C-alpha positions as a Python dict, from the first residue, in 0.01 Angstrom:
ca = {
    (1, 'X'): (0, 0, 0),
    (2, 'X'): (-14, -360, -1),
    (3, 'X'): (-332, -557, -3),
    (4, 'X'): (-276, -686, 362),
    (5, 'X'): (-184, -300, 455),
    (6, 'X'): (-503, -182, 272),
    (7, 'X'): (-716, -492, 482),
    (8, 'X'): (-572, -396, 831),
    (9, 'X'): (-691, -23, 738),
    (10, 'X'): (-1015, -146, 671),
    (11, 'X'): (-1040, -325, 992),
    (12, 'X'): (-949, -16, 1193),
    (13, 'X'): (-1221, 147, 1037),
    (14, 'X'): (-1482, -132, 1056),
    (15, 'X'): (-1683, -156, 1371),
    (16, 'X'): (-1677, -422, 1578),
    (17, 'X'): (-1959, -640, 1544),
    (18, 'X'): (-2240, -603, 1842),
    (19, 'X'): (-2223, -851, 2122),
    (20, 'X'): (-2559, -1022, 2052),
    (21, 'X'): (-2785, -1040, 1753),
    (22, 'X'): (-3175, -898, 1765),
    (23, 'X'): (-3281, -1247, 1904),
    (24, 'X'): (-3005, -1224, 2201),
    (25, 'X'): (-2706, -1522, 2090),
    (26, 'X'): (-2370, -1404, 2113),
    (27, 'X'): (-2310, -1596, 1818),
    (28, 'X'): (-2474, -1623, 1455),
    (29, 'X'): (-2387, -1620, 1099),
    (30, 'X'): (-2475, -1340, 857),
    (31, 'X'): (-2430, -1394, 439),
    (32, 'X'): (-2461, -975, 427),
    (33, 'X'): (-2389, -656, 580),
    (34, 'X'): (-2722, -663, 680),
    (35, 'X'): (-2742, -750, 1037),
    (36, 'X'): (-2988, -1064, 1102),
    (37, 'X'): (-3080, -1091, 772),
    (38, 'X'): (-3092, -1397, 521),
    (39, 'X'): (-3027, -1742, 631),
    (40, 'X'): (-2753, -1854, 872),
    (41, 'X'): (-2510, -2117, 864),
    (42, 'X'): (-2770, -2419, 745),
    (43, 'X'): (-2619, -2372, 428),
    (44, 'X'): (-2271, -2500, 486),
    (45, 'X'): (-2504, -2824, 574),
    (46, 'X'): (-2251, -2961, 875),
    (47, 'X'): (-2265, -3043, 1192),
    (48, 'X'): (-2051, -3145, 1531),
    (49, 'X'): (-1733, -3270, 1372),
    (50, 'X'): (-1778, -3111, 1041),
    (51, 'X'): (-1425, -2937, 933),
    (52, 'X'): (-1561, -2586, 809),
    (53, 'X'): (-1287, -2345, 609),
    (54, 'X'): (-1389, -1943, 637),
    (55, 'X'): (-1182, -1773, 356),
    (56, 'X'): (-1147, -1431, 418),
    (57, 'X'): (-1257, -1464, 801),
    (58, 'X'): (-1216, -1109, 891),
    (59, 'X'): (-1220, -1057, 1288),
    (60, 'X'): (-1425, -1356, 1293),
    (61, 'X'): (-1783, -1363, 1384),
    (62, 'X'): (-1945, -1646, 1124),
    (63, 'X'): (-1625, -1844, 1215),
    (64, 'X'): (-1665, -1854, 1589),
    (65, 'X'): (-2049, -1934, 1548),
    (66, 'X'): (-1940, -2245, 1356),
    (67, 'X'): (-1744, -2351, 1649),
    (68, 'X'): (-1990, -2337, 1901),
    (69, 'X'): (-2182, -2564, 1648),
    (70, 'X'): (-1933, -2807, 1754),
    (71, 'X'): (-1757, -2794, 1381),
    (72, 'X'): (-1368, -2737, 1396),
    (73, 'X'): (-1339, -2391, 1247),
    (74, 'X'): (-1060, -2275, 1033),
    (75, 'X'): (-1054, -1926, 947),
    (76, 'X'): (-751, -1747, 697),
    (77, 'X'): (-729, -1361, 627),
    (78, 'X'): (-476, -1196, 504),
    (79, 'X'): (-466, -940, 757),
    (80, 'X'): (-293, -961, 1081),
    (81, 'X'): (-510, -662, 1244),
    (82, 'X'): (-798, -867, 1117),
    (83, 'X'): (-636, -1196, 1274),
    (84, 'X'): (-564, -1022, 1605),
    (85, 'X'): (-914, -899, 1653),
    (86, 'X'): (-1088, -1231, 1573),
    (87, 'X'): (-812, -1356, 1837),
    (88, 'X'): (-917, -1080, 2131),
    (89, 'X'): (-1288, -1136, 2042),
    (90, 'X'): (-1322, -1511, 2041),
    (91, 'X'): (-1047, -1622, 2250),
    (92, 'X'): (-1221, -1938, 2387),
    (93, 'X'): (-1425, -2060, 2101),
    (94, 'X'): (-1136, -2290, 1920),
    (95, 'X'): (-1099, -2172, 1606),
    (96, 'X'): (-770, -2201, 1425),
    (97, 'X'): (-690, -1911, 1258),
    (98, 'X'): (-420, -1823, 972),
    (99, 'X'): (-278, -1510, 850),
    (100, 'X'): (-179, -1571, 498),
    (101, 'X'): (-328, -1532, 123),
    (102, 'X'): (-622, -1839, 55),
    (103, 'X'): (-482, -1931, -222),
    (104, 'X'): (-127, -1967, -54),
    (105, 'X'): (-342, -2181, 200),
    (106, 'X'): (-516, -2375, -10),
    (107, 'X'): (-273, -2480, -189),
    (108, 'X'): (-10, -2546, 123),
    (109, 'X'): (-281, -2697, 341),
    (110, 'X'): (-299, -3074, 352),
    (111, 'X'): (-650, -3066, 524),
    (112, 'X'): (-975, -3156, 361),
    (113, 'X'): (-1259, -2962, 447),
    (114, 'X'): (-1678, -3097, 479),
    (115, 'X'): (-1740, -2680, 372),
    (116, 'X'): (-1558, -2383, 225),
    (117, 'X'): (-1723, -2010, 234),
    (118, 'X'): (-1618, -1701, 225),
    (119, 'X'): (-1873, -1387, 269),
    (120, 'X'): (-1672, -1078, 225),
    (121, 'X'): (-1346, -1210, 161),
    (122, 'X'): (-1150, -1399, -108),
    (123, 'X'): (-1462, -1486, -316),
    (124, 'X'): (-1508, -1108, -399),
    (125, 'X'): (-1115, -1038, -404),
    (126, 'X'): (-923, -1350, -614),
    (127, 'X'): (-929, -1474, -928),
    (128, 'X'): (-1221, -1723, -960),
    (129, 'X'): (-1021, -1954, -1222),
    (130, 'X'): (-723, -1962, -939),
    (131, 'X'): (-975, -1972, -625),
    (132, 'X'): (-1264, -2244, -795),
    (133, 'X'): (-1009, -2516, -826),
    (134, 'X'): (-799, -2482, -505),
    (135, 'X'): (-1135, -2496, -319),
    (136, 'X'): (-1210, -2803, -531),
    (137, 'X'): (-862, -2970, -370),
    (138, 'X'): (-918, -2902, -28),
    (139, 'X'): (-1359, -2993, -15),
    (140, 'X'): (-1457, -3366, 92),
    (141, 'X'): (-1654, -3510, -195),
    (142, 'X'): (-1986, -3352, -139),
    (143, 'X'): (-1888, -3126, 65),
    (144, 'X'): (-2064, -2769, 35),
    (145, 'X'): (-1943, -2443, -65),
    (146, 'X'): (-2153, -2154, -78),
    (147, 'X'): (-2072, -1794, -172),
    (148, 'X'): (-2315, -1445, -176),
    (149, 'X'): (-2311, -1312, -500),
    (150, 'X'): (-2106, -986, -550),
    (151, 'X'): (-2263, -717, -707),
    (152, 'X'): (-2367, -712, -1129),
    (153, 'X'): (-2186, -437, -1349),
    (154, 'X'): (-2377, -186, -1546),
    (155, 'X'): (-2264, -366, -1832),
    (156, 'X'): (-2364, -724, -1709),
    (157, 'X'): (-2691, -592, -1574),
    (158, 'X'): (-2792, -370, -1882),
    (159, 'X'): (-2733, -667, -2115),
    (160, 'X'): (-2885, -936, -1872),
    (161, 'X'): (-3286, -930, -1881),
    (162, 'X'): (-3430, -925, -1523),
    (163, 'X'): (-3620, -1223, -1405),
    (164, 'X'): (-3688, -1179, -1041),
    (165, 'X'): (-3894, -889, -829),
    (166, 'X'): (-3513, -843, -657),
    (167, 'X'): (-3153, -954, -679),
    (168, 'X'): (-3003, -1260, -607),
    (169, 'X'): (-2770, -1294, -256),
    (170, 'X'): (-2617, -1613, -257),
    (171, 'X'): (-2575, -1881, -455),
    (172, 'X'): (-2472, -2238, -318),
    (173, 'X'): (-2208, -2451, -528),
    (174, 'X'): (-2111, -2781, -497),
    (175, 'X'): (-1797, -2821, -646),
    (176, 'X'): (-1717, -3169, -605),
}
């Protein structure tokens, strides 16, 4: 099974998410599976105008919130099922979506981006020493890019001491 095979699977199985959030807005941006939990999009720090990249956009929800911020949305996956959903679902929000490998687009891309994320996608599934600097090509000087943390190993954790009540969920990176 390929990795794009293996994503469109996952996608099938994956519920859609629910048409508004527990404060009624058909749009909003969740860091977690969690639903309405930590904070939203404030920490890609852009506005109208704003060129935002999602990598790893899935069937789209944080990407079509950023549009309706008035930010031009980009989203890449690497699954078409994932690619058609986001499609069906958000048909009239303006985002620009690609079906290809992030690093493939990254690299390819000409465009400059004002923020790169990625919540479940291509920070959790590439090579950080391939993904770090092709985000560093395409960012704006001072441009943000943010990224939840993935979870510790045993190994990491056991050997780690513990300095906070509970564990970390993001961490925000400037990379410029």
């Amino acid at each position: 099974m390929t990795e794009a095979q293996a994503w469109d699977t996952y996608s099938k199985q994956k519920p859609d998410r629910r048409p508004t959030n527990a404060t009624g807005e058909t749009t909003w941006f969740n860091w977690t599976q969690y639903p309405d939990h930590d904070p939203g999009a404030e920490l890609l720090s852009v506005g109208p105008g704003a060129s935002v990249l999602d990598l790893g956009c899935g069937k789209g929800g944080n990407l079509a919130h950023i549009a309706t911020l008035g930010a031009r949305a980009v989203g890449v996956d690497v699954s078409l099922a994932q690619v058609k959903a986001a499609e069906s679902r958000w048909p009239h929000v303006g985002m620009a979506l690609h079906r290809t490998e992030a690093i493939r687009f990254l690299k390819e891309s000409g465009e400059r981006f004002d923020a790169v994320f990625s919540v479940f996608g291509a920070a959790w599934f590439t090579d950080p020493t391939a993904l770090l600097p092709a985000i560093r090509q395409r960012l704006r000087p001072g441009g943000a890019s943010p990224f939840p943390n993935g979870p510790r190993s045993r190994a990491a954790t056991a050997a780690r001491p513990r300095t906070s009540t509970g564990p970390r969920t993001r961490t925000r990176t400037r990379l410029s």
